[in-house]
PDB file of C-alpha atoms in Angstrom:
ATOM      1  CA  UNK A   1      75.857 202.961 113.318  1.00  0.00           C
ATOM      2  CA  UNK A   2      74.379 205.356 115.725  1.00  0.00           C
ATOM      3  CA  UNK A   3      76.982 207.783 117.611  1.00  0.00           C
ATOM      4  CA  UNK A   4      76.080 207.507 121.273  1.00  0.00           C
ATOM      5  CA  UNK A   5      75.485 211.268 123.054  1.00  0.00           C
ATOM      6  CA  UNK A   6      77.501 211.855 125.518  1.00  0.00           C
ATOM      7  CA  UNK A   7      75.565 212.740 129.102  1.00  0.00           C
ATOM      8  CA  UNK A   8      75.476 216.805 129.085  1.00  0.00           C
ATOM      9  CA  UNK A   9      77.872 217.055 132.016  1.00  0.00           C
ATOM     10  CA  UNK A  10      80.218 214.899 130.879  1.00  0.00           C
ATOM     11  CA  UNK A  11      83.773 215.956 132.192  1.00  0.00           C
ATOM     12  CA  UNK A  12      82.616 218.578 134.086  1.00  0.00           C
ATOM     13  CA  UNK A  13      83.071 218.913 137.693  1.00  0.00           C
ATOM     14  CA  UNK A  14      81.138 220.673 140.220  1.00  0.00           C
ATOM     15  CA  UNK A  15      80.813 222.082 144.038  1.00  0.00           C
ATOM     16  CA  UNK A  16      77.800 221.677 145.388  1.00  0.00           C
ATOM     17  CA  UNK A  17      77.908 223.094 149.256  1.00  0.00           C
ATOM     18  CA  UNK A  18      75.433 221.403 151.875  1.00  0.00           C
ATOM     19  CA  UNK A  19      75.436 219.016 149.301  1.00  0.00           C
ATOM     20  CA  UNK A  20      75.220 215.822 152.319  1.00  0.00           C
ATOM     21  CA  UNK A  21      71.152 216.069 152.729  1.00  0.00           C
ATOM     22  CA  UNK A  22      68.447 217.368 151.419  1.00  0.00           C
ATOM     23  CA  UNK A  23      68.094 219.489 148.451  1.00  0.00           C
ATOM     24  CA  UNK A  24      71.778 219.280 148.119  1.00  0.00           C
ATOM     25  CA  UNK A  25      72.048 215.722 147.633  1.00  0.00           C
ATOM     26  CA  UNK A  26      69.223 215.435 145.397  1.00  0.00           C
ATOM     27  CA  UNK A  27      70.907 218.443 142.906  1.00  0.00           C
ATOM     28  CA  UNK A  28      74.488 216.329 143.482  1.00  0.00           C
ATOM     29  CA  UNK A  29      72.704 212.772 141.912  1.00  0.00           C
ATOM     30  CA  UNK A  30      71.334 214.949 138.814  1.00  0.00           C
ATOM     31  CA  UNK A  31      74.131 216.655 137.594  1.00  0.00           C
ATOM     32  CA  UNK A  32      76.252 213.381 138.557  1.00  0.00           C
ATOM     33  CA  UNK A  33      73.380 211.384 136.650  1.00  0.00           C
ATOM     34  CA  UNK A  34      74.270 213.532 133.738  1.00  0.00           C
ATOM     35  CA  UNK A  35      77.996 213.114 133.475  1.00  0.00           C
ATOM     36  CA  UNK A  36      79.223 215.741 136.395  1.00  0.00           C
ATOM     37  CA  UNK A  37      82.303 214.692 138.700  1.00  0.00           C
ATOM     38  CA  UNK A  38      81.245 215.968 142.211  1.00  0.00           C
ATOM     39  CA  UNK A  39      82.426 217.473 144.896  1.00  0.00           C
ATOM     40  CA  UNK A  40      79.951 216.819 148.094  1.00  0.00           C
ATOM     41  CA  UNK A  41      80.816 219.760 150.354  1.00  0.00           C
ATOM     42  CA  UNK A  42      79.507 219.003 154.461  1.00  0.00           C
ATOM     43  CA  UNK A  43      80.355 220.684 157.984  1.00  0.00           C
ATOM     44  CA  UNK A  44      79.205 218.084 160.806  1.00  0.00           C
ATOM     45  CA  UNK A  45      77.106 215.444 158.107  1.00  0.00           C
ATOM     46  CA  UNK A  46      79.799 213.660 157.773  1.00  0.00           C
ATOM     47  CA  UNK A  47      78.438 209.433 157.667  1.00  0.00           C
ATOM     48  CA  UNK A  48      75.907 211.022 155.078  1.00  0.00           C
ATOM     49  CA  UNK A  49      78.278 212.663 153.323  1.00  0.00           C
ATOM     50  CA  UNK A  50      80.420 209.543 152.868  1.00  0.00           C
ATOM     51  CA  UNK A  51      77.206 207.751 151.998  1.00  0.00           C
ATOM     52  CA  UNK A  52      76.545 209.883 149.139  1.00  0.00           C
ATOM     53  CA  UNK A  53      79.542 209.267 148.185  1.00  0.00           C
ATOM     54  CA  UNK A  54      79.735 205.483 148.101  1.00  0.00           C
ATOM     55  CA  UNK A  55      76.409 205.477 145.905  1.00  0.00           C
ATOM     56  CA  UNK A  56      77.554 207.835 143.311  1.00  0.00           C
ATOM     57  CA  UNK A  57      80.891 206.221 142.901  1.00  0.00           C
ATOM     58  CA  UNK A  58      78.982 203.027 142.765  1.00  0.00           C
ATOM     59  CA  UNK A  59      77.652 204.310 139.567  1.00  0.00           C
ATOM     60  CA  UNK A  60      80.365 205.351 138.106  1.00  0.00           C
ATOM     61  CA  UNK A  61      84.501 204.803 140.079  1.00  0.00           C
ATOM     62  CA  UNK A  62      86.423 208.134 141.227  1.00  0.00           C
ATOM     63  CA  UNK A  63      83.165 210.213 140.126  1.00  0.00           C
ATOM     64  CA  UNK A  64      82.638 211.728 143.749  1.00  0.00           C
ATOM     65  CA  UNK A  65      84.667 212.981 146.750  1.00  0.00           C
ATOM     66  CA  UNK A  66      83.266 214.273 150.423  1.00  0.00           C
ATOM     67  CA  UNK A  67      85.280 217.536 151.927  1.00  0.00           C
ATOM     68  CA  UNK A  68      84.315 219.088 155.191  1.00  0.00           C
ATOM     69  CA  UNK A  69      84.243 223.154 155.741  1.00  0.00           C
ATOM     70  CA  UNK A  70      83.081 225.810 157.892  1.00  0.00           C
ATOM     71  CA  UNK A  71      81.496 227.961 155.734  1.00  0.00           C
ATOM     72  CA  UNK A  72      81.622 230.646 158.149  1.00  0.00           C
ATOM     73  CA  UNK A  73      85.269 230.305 158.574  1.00  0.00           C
ATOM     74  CA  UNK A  74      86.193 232.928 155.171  1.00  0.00           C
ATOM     75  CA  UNK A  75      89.659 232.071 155.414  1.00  0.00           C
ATOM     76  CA  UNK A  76      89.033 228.011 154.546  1.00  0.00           C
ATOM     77  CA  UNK A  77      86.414 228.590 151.360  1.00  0.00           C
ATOM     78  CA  UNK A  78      89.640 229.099 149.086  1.00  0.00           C
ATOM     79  CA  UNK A  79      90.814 225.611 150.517  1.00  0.00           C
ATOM     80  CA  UNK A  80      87.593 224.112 149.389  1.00  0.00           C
ATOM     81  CA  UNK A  81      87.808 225.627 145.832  1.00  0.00           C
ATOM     82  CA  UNK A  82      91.701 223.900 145.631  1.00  0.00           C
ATOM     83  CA  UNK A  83      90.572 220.754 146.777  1.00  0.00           C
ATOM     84  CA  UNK A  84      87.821 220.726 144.224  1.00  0.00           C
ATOM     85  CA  UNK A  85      90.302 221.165 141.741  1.00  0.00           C
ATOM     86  CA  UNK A  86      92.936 218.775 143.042  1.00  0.00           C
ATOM     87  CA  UNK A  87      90.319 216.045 143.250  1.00  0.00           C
ATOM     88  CA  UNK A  88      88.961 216.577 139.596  1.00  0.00           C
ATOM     89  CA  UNK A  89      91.424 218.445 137.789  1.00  0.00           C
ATOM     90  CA  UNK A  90      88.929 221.631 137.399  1.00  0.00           C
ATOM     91  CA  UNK A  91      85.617 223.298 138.425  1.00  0.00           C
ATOM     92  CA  UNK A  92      82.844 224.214 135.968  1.00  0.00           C
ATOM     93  CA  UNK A  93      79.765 224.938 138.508  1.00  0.00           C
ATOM     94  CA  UNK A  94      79.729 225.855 142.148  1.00  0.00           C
ATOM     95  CA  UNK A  95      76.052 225.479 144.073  1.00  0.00           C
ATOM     96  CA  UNK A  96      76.110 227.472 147.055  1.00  0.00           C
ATOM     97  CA  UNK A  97      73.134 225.829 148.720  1.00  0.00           C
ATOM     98  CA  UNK A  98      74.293 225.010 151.821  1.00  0.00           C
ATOM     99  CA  UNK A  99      72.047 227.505 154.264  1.00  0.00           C
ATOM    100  CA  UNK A 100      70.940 227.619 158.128  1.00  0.00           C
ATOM    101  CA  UNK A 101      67.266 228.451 158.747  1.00  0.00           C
ATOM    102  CA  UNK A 102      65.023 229.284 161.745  1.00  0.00           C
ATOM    103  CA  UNK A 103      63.276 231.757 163.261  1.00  0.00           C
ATOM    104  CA  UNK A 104      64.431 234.824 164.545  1.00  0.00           C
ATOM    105  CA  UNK A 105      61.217 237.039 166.347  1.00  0.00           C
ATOM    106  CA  UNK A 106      62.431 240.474 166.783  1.00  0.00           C
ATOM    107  CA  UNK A 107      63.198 241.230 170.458  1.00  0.00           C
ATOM    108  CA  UNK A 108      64.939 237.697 170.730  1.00  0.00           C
ATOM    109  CA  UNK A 109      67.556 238.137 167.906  1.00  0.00           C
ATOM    110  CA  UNK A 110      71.063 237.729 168.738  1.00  0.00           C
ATOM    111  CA  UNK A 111      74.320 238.500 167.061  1.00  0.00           C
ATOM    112  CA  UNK A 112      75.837 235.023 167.250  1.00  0.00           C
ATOM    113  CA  UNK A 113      72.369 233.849 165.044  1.00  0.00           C
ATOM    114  CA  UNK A 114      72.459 237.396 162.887  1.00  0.00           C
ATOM    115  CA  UNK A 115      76.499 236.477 161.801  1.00  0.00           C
ATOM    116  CA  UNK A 116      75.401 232.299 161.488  1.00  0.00           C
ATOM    117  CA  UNK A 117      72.195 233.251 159.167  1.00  0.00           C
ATOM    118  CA  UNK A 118      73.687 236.375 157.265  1.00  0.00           C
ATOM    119  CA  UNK A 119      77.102 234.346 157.087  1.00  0.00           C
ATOM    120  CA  UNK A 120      75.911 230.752 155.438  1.00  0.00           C
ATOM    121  CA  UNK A 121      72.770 232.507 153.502  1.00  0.00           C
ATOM    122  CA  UNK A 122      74.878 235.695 151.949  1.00  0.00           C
ATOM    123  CA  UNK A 123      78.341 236.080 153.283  1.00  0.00           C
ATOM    124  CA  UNK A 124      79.755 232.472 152.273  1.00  0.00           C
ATOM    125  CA  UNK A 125      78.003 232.197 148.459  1.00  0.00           C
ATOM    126  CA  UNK A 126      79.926 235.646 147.913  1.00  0.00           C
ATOM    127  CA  UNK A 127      83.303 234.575 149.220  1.00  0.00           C
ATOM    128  CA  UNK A 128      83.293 231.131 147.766  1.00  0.00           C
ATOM    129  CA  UNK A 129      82.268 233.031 144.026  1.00  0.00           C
ATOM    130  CA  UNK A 130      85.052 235.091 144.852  1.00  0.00           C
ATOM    131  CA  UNK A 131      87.755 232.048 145.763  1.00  0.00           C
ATOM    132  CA  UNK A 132      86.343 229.875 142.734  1.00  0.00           C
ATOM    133  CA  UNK A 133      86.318 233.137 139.856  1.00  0.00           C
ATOM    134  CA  UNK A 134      89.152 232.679 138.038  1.00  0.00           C
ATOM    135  CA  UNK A 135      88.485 228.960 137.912  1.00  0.00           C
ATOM    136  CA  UNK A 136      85.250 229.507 136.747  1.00  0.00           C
ATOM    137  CA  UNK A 137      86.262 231.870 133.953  1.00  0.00           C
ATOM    138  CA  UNK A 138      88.678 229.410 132.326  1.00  0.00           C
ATOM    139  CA  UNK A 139      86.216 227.245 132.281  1.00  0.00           C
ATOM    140  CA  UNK A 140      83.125 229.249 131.224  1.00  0.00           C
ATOM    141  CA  UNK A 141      81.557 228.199 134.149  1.00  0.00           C
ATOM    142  CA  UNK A 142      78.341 228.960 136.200  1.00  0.00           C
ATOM    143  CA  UNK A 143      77.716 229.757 140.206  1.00  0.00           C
ATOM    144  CA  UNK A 144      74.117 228.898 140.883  1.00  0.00           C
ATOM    145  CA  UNK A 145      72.775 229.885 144.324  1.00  0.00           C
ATOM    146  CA  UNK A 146      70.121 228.304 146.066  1.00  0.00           C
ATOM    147  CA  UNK A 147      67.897 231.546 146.997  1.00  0.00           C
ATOM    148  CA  UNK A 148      64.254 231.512 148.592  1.00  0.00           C
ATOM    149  CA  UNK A 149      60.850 232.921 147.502  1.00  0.00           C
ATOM    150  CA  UNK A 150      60.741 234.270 150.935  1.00  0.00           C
ATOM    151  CA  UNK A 151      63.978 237.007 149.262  1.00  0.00           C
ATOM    152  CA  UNK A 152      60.718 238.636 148.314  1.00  0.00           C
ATOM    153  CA  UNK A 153      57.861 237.783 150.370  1.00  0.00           C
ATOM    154  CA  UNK A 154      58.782 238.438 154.168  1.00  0.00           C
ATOM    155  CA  UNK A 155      57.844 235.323 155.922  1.00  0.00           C
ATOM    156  CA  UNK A 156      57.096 235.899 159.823  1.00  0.00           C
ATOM    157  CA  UNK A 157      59.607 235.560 162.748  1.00  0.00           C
ATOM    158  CA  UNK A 158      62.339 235.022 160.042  1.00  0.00           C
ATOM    159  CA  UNK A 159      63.520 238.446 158.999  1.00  0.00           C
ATOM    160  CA  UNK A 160      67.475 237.882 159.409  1.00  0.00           C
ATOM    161  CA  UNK A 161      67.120 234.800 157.341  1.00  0.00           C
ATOM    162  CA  UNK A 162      64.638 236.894 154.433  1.00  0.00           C
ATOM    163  CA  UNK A 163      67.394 239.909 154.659  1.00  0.00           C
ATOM    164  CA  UNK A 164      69.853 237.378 154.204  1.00  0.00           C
ATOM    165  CA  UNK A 165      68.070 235.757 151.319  1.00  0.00           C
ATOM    166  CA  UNK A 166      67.021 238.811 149.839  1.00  0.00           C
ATOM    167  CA  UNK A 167      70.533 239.899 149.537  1.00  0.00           C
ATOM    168  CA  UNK A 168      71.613 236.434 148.061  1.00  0.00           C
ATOM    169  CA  UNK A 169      69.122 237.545 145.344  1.00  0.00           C
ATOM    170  CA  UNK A 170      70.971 241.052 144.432  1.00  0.00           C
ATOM    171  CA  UNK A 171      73.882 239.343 145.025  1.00  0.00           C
ATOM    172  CA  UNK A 172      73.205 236.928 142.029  1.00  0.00           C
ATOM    173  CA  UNK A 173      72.194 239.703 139.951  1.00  0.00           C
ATOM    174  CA  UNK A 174      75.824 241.587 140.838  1.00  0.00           C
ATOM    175  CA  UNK A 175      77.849 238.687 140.554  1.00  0.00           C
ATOM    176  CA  UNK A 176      76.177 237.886 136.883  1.00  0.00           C
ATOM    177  CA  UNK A 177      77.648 241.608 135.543  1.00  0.00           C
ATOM    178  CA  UNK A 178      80.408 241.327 137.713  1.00  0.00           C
ATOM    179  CA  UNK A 179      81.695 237.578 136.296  1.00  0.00           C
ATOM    180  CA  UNK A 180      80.559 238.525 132.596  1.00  0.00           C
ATOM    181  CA  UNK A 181      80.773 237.252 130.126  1.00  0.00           C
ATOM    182  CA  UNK A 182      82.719 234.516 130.850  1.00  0.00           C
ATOM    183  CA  UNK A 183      80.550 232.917 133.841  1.00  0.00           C
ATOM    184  CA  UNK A 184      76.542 233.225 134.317  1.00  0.00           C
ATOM    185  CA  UNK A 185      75.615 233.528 137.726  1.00  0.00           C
ATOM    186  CA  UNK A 186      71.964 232.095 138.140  1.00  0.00           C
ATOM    187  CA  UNK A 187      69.528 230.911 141.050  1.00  0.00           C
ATOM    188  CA  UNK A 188      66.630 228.924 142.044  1.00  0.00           C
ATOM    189  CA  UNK A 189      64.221 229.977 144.704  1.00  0.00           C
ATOM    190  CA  UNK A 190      62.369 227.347 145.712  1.00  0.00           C
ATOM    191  CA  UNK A 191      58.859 226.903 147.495  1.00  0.00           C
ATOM    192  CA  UNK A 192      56.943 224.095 149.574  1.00  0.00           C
ATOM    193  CA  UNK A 193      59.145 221.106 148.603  1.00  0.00           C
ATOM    194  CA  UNK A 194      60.395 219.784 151.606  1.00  0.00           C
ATOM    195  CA  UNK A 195      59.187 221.073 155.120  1.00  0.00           C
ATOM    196  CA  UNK A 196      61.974 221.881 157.266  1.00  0.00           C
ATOM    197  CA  UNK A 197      63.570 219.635 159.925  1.00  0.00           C
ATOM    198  CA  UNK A 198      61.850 219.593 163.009  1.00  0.00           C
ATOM    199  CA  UNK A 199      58.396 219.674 164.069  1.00  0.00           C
ATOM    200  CA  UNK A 200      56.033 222.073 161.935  1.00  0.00           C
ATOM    201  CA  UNK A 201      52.445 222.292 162.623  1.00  0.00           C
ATOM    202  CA  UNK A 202      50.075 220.852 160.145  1.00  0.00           C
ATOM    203  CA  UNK A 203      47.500 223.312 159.593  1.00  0.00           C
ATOM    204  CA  UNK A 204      50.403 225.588 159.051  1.00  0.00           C
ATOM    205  CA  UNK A 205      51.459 223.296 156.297  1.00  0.00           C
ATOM    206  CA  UNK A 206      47.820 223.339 154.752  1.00  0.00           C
ATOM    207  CA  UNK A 207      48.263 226.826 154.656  1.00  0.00           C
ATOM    208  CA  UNK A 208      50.809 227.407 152.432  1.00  0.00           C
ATOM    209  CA  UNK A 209      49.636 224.639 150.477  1.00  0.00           C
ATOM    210  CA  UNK A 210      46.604 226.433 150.056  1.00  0.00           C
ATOM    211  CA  UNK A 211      48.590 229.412 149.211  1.00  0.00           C
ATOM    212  CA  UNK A 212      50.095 227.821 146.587  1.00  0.00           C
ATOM    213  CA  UNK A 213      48.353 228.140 143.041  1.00  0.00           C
ATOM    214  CA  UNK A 214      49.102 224.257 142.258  1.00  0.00           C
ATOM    215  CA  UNK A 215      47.892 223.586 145.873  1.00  0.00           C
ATOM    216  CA  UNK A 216      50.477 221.017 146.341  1.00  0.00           C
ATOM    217  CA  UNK A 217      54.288 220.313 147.268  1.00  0.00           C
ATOM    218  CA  UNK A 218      57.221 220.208 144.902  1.00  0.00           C
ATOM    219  CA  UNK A 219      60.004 217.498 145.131  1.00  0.00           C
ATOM    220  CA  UNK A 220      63.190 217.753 145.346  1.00  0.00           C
ATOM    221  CA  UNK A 221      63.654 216.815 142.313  1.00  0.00           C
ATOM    222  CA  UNK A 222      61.879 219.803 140.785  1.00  0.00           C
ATOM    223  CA  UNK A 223      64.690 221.916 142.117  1.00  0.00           C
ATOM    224  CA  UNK A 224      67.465 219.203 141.083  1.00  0.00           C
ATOM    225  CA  UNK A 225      66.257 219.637 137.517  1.00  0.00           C
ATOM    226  CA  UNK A 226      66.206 223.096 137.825  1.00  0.00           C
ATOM    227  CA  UNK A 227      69.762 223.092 138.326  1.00  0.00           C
ATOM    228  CA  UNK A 228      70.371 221.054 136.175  1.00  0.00           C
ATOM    229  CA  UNK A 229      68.755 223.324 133.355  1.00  0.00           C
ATOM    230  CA  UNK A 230      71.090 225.963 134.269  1.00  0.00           C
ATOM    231  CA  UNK A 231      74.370 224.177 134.277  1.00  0.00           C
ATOM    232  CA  UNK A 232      73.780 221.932 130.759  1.00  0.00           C
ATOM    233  CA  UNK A 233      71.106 223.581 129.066  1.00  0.00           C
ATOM    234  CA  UNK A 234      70.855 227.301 129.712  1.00  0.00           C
ATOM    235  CA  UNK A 235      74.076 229.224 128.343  1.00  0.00           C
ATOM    236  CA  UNK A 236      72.432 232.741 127.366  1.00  0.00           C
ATOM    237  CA  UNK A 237      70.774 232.375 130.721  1.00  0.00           C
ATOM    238  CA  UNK A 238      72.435 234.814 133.271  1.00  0.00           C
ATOM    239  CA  UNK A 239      71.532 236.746 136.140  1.00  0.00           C
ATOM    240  CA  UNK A 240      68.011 235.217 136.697  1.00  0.00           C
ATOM    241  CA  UNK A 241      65.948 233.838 139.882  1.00  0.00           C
ATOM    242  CA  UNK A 242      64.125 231.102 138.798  1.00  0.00           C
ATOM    243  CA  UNK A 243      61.427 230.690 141.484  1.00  0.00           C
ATOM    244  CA  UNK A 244      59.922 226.931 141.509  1.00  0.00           C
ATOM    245  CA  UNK A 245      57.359 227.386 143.536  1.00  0.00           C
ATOM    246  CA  UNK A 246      54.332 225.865 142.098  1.00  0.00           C
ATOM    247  CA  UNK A 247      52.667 229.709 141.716  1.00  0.00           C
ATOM    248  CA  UNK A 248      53.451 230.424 145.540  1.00  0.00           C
ATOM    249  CA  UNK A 249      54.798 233.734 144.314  1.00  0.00           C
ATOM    250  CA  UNK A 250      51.554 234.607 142.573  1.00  0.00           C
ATOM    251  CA  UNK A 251      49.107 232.243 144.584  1.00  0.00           C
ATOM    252  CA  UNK A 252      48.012 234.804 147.005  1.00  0.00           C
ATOM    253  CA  UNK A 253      48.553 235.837 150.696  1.00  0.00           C
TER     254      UNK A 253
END
């Protein structure tokens, strides 16, 4: 008789900030859809929140729980942490992908947007590594953050948000000597895979599709299973940027 596997997450539990919408949903159904109790973090998507949570423990009973947080608010990210581990028992991986994004010309910056941008994109992922550490090394665990290809490529009218990204990115590669050996610190920088809300002009779009060496969009899914690699298959992996991009890195200017 044939010993069924066990799913690769299976009694693990993780934190996945922003996790409502979006790419954050779509990386909270994969890891739950292999085995992962999860913790749906939101700050004012609240019915979706809730939503996602109804479907997942539709799947499977008491497999996910909603908890709203300002992630600007420092003082509060160590209450998230605790109520991730009073819902589940533990945490294994924390996905700081919650993030705020628009433009920011220079001449029209302000400090309110400088603090907001530098605060979700940089400031939070550090504190909420910080609050969720010892955790993490009892459990061999992994913080994955959610960074951008623009860390590296300036894109225009958005340099708080690029600063703020690009330090995410040295801030992965810190955090992975800092945590060794015990937790790998890893993240994803994705490209074109979902435009953002709002209106966005269309030959702007074609652009960076045209930019793009596969000279289409990703899914979300492309970074879900990206994430996924890192939390259940990737333990010598540490301290890398994956960028999923489809060549947008190296598909010209």
């Amino acid at each position: 008789m044939t010993q069924e596997v066990p799913p690769p997450l299976a009694g693990r539990t993780v934190l996945v900030t922003g996790g409502a919408r979006r790419l954050g949903a779509e990386i909270a159904r994969t890891l739950h859809r292999a085995g992962a109790s999860v913790v749906i973090h939101y700050h004012r998507s609240r019915d979706e929140a809730e939503a996602l949570v109804k479907e997942l423990c539709g799947q499977r009973p008491a497999s996910a729980v909603a908890y709203a947080a300002d992630l600007l608010r420092t003082a509060d990210l160590s209450a998230l942490v605790c109520a991730t581990i009073s819902a589940f028992g533990r945490l294994d991986v924390l996905v700081n992908n919650a993030s705020s994004f628009y433009p920011t010309p220079v001449g029209e910056i302000t400090e309110t947007q400088f603090d907001d941008l530098i605060g979700t994109n940089l400031k939070a992922p550090l504190f909420l590594a910080q609050a969720a550490a010892a955790e993490l090394r009892l459990r061999k665990g992994l913080v994955l953050n959610l960074v951008d290809i623009h860390a590296s490529r300036p894109l225009k009218r958005h340099p708080v948000y690029c600063a703020a990204k690009a330090g995410l990115t040295m801030l992965t590669q810190s955090l992975a000597r800092e945590l060794a050996p015990h937790v790998r610190v890893n993240g994803i920088a994705p490209g074109p895979v979902m435009w953002p809300d709002g209106a966005m002009d269309s030959e702007l779009k074609e652009r960076i599709l045209d930019r793009t060496a596969l000279k289409r969009m990703g899914s979300p899914g492309d970074i879900a299973q990206a994430a996924l690699f890192f939390a259940a298959h990737a333990p010598y992996v540490t301290g890398q940027i994956l960028a999923v991009d489809g060549g947008r890195s190296v598909g010209g200017h």
